[in-house]
PDB file of C-alpha atoms in Angstrom:
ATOM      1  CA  UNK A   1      60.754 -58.281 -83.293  1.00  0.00           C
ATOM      2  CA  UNK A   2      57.589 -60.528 -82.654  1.00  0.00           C
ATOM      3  CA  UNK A   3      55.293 -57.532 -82.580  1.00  0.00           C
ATOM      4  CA  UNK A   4      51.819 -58.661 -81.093  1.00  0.00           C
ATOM      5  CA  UNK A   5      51.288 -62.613 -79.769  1.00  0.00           C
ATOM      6  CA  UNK A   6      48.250 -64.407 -79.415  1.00  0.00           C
ATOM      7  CA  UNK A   7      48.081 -67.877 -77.742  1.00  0.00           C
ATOM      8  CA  UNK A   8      47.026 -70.186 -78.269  1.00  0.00           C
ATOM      9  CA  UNK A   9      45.846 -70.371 -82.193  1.00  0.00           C
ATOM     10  CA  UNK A  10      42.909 -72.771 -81.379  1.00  0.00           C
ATOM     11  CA  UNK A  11      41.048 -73.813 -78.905  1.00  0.00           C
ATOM     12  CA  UNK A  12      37.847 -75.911 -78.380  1.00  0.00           C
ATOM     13  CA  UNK A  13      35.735 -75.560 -74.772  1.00  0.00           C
ATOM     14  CA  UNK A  14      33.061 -77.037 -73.447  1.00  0.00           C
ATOM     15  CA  UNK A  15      30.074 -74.684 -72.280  1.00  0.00           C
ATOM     16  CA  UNK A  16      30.452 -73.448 -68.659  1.00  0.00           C
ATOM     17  CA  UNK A  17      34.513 -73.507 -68.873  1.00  0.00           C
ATOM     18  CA  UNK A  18      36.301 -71.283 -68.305  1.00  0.00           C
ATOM     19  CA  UNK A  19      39.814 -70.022 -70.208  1.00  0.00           C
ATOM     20  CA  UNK A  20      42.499 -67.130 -70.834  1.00  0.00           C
ATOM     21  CA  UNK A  21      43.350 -65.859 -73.898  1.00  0.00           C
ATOM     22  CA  UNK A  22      47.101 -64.402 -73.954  1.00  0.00           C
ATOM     23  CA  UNK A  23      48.464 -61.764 -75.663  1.00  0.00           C
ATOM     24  CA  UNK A  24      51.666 -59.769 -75.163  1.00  0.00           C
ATOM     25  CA  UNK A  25      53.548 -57.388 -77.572  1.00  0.00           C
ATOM     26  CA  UNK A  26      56.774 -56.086 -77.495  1.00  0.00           C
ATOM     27  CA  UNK A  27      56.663 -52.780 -78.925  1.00  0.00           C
ATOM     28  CA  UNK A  28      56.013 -51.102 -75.367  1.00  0.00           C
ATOM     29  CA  UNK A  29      52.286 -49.712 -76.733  1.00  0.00           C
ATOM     30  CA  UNK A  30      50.351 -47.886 -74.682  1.00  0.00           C
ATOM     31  CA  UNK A  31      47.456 -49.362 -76.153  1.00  0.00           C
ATOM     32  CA  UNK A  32      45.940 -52.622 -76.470  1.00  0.00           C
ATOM     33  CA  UNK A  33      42.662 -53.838 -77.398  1.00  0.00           C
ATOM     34  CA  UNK A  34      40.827 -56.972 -78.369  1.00  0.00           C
ATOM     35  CA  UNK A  35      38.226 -57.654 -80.839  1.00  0.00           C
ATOM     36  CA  UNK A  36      35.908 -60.042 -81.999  1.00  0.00           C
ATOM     37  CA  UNK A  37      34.917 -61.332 -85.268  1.00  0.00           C
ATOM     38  CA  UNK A  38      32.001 -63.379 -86.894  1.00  0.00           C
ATOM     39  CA  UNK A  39      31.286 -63.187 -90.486  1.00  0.00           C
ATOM     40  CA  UNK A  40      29.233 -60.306 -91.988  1.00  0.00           C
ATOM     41  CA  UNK A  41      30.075 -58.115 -88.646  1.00  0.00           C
ATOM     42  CA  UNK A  42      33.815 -57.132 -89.127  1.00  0.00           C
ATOM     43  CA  UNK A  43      35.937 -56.387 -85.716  1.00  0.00           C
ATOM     44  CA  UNK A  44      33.612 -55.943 -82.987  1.00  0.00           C
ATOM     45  CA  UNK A  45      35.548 -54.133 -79.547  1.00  0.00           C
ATOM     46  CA  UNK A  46      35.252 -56.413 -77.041  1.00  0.00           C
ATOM     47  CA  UNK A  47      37.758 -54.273 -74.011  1.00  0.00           C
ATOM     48  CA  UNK A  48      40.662 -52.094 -74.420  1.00  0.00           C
ATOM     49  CA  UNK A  49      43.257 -50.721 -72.151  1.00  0.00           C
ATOM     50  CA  UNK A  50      45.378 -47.033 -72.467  1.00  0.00           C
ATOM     51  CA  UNK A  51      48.020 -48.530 -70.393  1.00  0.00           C
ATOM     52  CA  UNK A  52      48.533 -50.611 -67.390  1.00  0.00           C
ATOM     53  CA  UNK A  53      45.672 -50.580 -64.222  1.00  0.00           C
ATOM     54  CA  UNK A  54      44.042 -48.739 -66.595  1.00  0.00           C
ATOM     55  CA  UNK A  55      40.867 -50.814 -68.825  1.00  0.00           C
ATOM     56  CA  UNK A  56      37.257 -49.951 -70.748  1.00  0.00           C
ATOM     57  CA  UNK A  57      34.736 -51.786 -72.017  1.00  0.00           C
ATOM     58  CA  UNK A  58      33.993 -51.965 -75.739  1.00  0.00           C
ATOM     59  CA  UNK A  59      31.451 -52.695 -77.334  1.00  0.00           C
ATOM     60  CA  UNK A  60      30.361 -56.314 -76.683  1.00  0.00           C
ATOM     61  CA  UNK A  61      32.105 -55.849 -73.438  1.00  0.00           C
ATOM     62  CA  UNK A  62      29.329 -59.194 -71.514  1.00  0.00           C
ATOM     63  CA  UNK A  63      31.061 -62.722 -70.605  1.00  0.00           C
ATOM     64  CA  UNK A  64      34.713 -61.359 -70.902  1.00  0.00           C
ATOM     65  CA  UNK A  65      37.042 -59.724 -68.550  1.00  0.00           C
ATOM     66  CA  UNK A  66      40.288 -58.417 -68.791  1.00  0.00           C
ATOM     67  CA  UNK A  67      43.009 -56.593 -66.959  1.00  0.00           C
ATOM     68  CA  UNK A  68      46.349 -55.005 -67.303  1.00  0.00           C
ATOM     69  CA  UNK A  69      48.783 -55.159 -65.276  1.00  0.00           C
ATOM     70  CA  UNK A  70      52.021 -54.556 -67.832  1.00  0.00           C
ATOM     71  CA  UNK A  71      52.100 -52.719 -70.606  1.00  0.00           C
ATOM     72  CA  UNK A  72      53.058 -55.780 -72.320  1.00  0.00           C
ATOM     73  CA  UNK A  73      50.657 -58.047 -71.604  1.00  0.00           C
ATOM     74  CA  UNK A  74      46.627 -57.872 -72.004  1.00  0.00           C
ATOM     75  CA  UNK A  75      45.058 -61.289 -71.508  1.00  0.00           C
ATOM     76  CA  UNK A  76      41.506 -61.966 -72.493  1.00  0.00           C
ATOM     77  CA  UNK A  77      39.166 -64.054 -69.698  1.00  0.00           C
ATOM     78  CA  UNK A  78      36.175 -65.592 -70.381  1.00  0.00           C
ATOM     79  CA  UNK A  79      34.722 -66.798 -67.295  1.00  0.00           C
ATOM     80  CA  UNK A  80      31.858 -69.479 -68.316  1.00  0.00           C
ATOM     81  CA  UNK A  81      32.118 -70.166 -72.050  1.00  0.00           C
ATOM     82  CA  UNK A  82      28.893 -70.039 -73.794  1.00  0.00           C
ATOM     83  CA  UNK A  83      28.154 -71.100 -77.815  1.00  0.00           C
ATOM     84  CA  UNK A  84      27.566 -67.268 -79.136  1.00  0.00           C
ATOM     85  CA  UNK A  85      31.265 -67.008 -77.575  1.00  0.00           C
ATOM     86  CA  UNK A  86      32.651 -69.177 -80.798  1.00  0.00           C
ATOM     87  CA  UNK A  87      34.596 -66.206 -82.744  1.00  0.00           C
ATOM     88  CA  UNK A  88      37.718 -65.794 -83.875  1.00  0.00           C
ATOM     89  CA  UNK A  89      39.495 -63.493 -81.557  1.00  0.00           C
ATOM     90  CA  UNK A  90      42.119 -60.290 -82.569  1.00  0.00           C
ATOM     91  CA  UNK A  91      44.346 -58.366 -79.680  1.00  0.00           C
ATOM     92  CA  UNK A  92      45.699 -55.442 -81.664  1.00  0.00           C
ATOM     93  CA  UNK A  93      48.508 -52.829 -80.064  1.00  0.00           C
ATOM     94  CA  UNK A  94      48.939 -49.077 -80.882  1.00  0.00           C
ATOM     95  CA  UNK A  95      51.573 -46.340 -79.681  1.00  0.00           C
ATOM     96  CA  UNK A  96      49.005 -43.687 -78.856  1.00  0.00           C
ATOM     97  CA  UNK A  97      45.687 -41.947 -81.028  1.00  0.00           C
ATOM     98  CA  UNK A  98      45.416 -42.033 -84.692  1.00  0.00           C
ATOM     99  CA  UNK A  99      49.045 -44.240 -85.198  1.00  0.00           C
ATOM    100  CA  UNK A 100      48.768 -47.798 -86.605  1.00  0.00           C
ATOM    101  CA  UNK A 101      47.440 -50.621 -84.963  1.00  0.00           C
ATOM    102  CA  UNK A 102      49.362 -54.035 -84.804  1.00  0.00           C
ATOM    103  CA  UNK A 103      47.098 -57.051 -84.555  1.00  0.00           C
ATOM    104  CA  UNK A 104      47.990 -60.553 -83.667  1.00  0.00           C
ATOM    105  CA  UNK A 105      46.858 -63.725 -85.918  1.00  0.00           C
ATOM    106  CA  UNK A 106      44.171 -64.780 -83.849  1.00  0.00           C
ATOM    107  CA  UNK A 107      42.574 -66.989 -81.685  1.00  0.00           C
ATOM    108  CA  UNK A 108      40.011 -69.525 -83.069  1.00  0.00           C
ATOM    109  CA  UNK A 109      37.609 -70.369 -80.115  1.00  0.00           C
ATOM    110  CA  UNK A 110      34.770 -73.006 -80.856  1.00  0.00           C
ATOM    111  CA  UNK A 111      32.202 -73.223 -77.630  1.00  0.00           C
ATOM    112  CA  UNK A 112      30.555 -76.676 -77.874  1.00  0.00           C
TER     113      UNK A 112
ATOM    114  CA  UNK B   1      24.778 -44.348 -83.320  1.00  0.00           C
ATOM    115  CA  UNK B   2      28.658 -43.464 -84.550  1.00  0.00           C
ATOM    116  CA  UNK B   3      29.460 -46.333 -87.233  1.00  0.00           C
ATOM    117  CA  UNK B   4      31.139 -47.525 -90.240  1.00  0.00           C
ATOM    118  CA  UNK B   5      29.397 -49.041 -93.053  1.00  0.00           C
ATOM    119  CA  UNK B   6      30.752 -51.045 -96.260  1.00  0.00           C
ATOM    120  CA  UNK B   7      27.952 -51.286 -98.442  1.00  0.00           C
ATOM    121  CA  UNK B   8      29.416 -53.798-100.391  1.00  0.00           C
ATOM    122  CA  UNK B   9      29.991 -57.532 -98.776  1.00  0.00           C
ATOM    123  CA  UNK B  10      31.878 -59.029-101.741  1.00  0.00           C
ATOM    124  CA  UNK B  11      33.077 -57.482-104.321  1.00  0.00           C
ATOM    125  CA  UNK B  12      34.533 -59.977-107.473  1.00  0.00           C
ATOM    126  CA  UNK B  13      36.953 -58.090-110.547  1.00  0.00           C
ATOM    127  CA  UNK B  14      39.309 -59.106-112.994  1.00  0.00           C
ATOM    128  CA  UNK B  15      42.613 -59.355-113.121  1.00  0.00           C
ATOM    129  CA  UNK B  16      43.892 -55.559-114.262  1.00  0.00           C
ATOM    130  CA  UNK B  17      40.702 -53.662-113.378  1.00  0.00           C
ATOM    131  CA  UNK B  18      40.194 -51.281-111.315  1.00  0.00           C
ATOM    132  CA  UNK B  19      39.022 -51.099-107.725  1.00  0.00           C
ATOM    133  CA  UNK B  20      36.816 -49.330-106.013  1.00  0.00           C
ATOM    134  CA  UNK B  21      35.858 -49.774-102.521  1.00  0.00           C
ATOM    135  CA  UNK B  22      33.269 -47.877-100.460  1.00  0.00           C
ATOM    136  CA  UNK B  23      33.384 -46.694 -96.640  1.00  0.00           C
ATOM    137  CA  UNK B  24      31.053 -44.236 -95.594  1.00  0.00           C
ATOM    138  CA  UNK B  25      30.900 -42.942 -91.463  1.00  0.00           C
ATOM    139  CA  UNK B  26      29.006 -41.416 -89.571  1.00  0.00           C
ATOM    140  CA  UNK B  27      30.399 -39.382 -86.801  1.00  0.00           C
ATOM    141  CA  UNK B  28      30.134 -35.631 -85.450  1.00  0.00           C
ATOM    142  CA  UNK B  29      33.672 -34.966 -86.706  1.00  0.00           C
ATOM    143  CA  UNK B  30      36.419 -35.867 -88.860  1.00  0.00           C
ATOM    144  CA  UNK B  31      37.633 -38.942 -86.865  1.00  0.00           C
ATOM    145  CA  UNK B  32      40.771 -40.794 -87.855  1.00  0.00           C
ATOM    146  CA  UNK B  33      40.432 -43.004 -90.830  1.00  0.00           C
ATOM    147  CA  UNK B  34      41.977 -46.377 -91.939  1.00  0.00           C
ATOM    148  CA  UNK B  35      41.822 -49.352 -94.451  1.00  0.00           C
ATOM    149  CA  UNK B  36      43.027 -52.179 -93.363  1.00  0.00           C
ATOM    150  CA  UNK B  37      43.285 -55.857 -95.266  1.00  0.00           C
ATOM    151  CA  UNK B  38      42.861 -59.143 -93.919  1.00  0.00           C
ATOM    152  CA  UNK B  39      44.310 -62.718 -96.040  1.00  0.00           C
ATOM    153  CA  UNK B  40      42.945 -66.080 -95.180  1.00  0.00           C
ATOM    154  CA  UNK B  41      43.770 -66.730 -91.900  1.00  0.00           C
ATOM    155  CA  UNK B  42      45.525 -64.384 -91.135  1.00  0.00           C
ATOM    156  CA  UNK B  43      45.218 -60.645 -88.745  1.00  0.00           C
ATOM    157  CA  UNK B  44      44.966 -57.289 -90.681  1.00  0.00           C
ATOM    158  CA  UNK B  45      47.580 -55.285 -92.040  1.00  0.00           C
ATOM    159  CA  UNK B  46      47.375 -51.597 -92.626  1.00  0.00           C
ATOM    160  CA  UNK B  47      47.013 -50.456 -95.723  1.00  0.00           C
ATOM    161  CA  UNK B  48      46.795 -46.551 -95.711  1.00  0.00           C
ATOM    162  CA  UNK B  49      45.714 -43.824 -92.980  1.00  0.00           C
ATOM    163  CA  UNK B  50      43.821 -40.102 -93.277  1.00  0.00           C
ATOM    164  CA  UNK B  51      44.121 -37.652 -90.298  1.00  0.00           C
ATOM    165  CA  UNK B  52      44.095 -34.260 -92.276  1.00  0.00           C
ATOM    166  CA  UNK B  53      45.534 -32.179 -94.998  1.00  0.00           C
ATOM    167  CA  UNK B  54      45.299 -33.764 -98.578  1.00  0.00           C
ATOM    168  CA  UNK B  55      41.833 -35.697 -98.592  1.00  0.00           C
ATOM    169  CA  UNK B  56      43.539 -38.026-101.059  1.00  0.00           C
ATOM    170  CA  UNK B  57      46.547 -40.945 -99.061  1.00  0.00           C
ATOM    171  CA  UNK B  58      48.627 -42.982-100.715  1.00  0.00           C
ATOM    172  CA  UNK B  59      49.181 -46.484 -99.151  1.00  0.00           C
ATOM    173  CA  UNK B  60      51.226 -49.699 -99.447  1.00  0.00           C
ATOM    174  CA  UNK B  61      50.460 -52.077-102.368  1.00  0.00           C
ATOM    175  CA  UNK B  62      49.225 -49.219-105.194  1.00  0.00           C
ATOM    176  CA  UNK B  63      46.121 -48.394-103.253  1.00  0.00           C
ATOM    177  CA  UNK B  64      44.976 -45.000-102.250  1.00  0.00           C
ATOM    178  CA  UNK B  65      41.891 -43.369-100.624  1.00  0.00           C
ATOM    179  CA  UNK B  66      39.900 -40.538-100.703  1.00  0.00           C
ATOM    180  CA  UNK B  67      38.575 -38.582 -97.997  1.00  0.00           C
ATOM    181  CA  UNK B  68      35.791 -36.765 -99.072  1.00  0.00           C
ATOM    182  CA  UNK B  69      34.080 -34.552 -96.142  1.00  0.00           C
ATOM    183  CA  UNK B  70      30.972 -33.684 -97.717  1.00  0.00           C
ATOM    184  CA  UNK B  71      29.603 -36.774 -98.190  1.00  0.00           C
ATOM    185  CA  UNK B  72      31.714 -38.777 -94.817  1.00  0.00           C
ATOM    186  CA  UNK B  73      33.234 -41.331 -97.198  1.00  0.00           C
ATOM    187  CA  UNK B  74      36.742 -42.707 -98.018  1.00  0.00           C
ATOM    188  CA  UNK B  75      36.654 -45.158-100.153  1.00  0.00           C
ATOM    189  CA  UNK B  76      39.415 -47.261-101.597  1.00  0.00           C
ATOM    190  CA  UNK B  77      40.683 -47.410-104.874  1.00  0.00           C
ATOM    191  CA  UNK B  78      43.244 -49.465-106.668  1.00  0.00           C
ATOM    192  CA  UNK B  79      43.918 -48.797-110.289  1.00  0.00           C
ATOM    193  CA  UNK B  80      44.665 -52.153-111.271  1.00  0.00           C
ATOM    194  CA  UNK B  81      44.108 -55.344-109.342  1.00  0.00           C
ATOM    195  CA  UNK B  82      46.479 -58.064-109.077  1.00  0.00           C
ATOM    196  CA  UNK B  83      45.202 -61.587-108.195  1.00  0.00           C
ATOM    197  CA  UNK B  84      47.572 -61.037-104.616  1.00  0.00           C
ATOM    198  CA  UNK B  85      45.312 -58.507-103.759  1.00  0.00           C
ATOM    199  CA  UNK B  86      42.109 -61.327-102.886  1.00  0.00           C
ATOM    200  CA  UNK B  87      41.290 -60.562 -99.261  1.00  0.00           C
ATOM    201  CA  UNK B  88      38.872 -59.418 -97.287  1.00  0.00           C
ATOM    202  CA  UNK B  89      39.631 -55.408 -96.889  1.00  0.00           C
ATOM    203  CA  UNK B  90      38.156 -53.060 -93.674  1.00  0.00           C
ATOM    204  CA  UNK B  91      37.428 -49.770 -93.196  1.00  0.00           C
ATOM    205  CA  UNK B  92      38.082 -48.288 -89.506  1.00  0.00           C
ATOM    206  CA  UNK B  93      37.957 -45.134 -87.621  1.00  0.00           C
ATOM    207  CA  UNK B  94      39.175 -44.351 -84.729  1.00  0.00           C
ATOM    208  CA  UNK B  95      36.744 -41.002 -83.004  1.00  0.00           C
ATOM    209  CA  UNK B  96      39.405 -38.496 -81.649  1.00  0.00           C
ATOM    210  CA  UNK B  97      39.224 -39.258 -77.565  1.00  0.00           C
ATOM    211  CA  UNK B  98      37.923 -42.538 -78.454  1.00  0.00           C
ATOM    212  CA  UNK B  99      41.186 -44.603 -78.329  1.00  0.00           C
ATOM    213  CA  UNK B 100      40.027 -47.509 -79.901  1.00  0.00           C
ATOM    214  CA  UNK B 101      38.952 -48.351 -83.597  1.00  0.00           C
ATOM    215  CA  UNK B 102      35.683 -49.345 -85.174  1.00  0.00           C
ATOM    216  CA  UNK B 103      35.413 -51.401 -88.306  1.00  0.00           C
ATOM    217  CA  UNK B 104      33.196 -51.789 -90.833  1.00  0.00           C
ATOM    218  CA  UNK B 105      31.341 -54.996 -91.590  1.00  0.00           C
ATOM    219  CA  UNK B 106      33.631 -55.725 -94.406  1.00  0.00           C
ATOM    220  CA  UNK B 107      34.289 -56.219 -98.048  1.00  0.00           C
ATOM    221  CA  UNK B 108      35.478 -59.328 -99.919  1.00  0.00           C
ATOM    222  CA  UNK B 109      37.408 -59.101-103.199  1.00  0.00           C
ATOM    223  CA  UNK B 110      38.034 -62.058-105.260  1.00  0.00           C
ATOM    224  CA  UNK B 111      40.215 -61.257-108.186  1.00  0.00           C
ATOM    225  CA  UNK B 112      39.397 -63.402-111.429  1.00  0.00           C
ATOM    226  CA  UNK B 113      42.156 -64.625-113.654  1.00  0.00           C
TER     227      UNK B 113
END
């Protein structure tokens, strides 16, 4: 059972590129969500999803997009890669309200 | 605004003492409440959960939390660290309706010899 998979583990870009960040689980969660985080500021919500076609915006929600179109797989877009976009980034999985969330081991994006 | 703090950014104990780490929210209602730890390089783990009932939740690893309404904490306690337990360790809630949790800042433990 992989659980929750992020790819890739690292990644440089070059301002003004743009990428995908993957992640799929195979639990069959109705909810997925991905975070970012930058020292002294924990897990920041960036967009989550309650299932598939369905998506909200978190809390730092500007220069990402995301959609769902399985409920296995939530992939992360950034559309024109800026410096304050260098985080290390967590999709995380959940059955339904209040039940444990599953997080991947991250994505390591440096912007240059 | 709804948030999570952790007042304390690192934390640094000896090997065999005990632990105590703080989470205080602030949110209309009893939300759903979590610890969760993070190693080096690594994603987070859940370490123990609080949805009702008895305000005190036992967890994985010998920790255990206590809910305590009248003040909107639930801090963390261990009663004696090992040196496995160095990480970095977040508090999380999750507002009922909300679908989605929000972490504190954090808390770093180093764990002398």
């Amino acid at each position: 059972n992989a659980g929750v998979t992020q790819t890739p583990k690292f990644q440089v870009l070059k301002t003004g590129q743009s990428m995908t960040l993957q992640c799929a689980q195979d639990m069959n969660h109705e909810y997925m969500s991905w975070y970012r985080q930058d020292p002294g500021m924990g897990l920041r919500l960036i967009h989550y999803s309650v299932g598939a076609g369905i998506t909200d915006q978190g809390e730092v929600p500007n220069g990402y997009n995301v959609s769902r179109s399985t409920t296995e797989d939530f992939p992360l877009r950034l559309l024109s890669a800026a410096p304050s976009q260098t985080s290390v980034y967590f999709c995380a999985s959940w059955r339904g309200e209040g039940t444990e969330a599953f997080f991947g081991q991250g994505t390591r994006l440096t912007v240059v | 605004a709804q948030s999570v703090t952790q007042p304390d950014i690192h934390i640094t104990v000896s090997e065999g003492a005990s632990l105590e780490l703080r989470c205080n929210y602030s949110y209309g209602a009893t939300p759903y409440l979590f610890w969760y730890v993070q190693s080096p390089g690594q994603g987070l783990q859940l370490l123990l959960k609080y949805f009702s009932g008895d305000t005190l939740v036992q967890g994985i690893k010998g920790f255990e939390a206590e809910f305590k309404r009248s003040q909107s904490s639930f801090n963390l306690r261990k009663p004696s660290v090992h040196w496995s337990d160095a990480a970095e360790y977040f508090c999380a809630v999750e507002k009922t309706g909300r679908r989605a949790l929000t972490f504190g800042s954090g808390t770093r433990l180093q764990v002398q010899p």
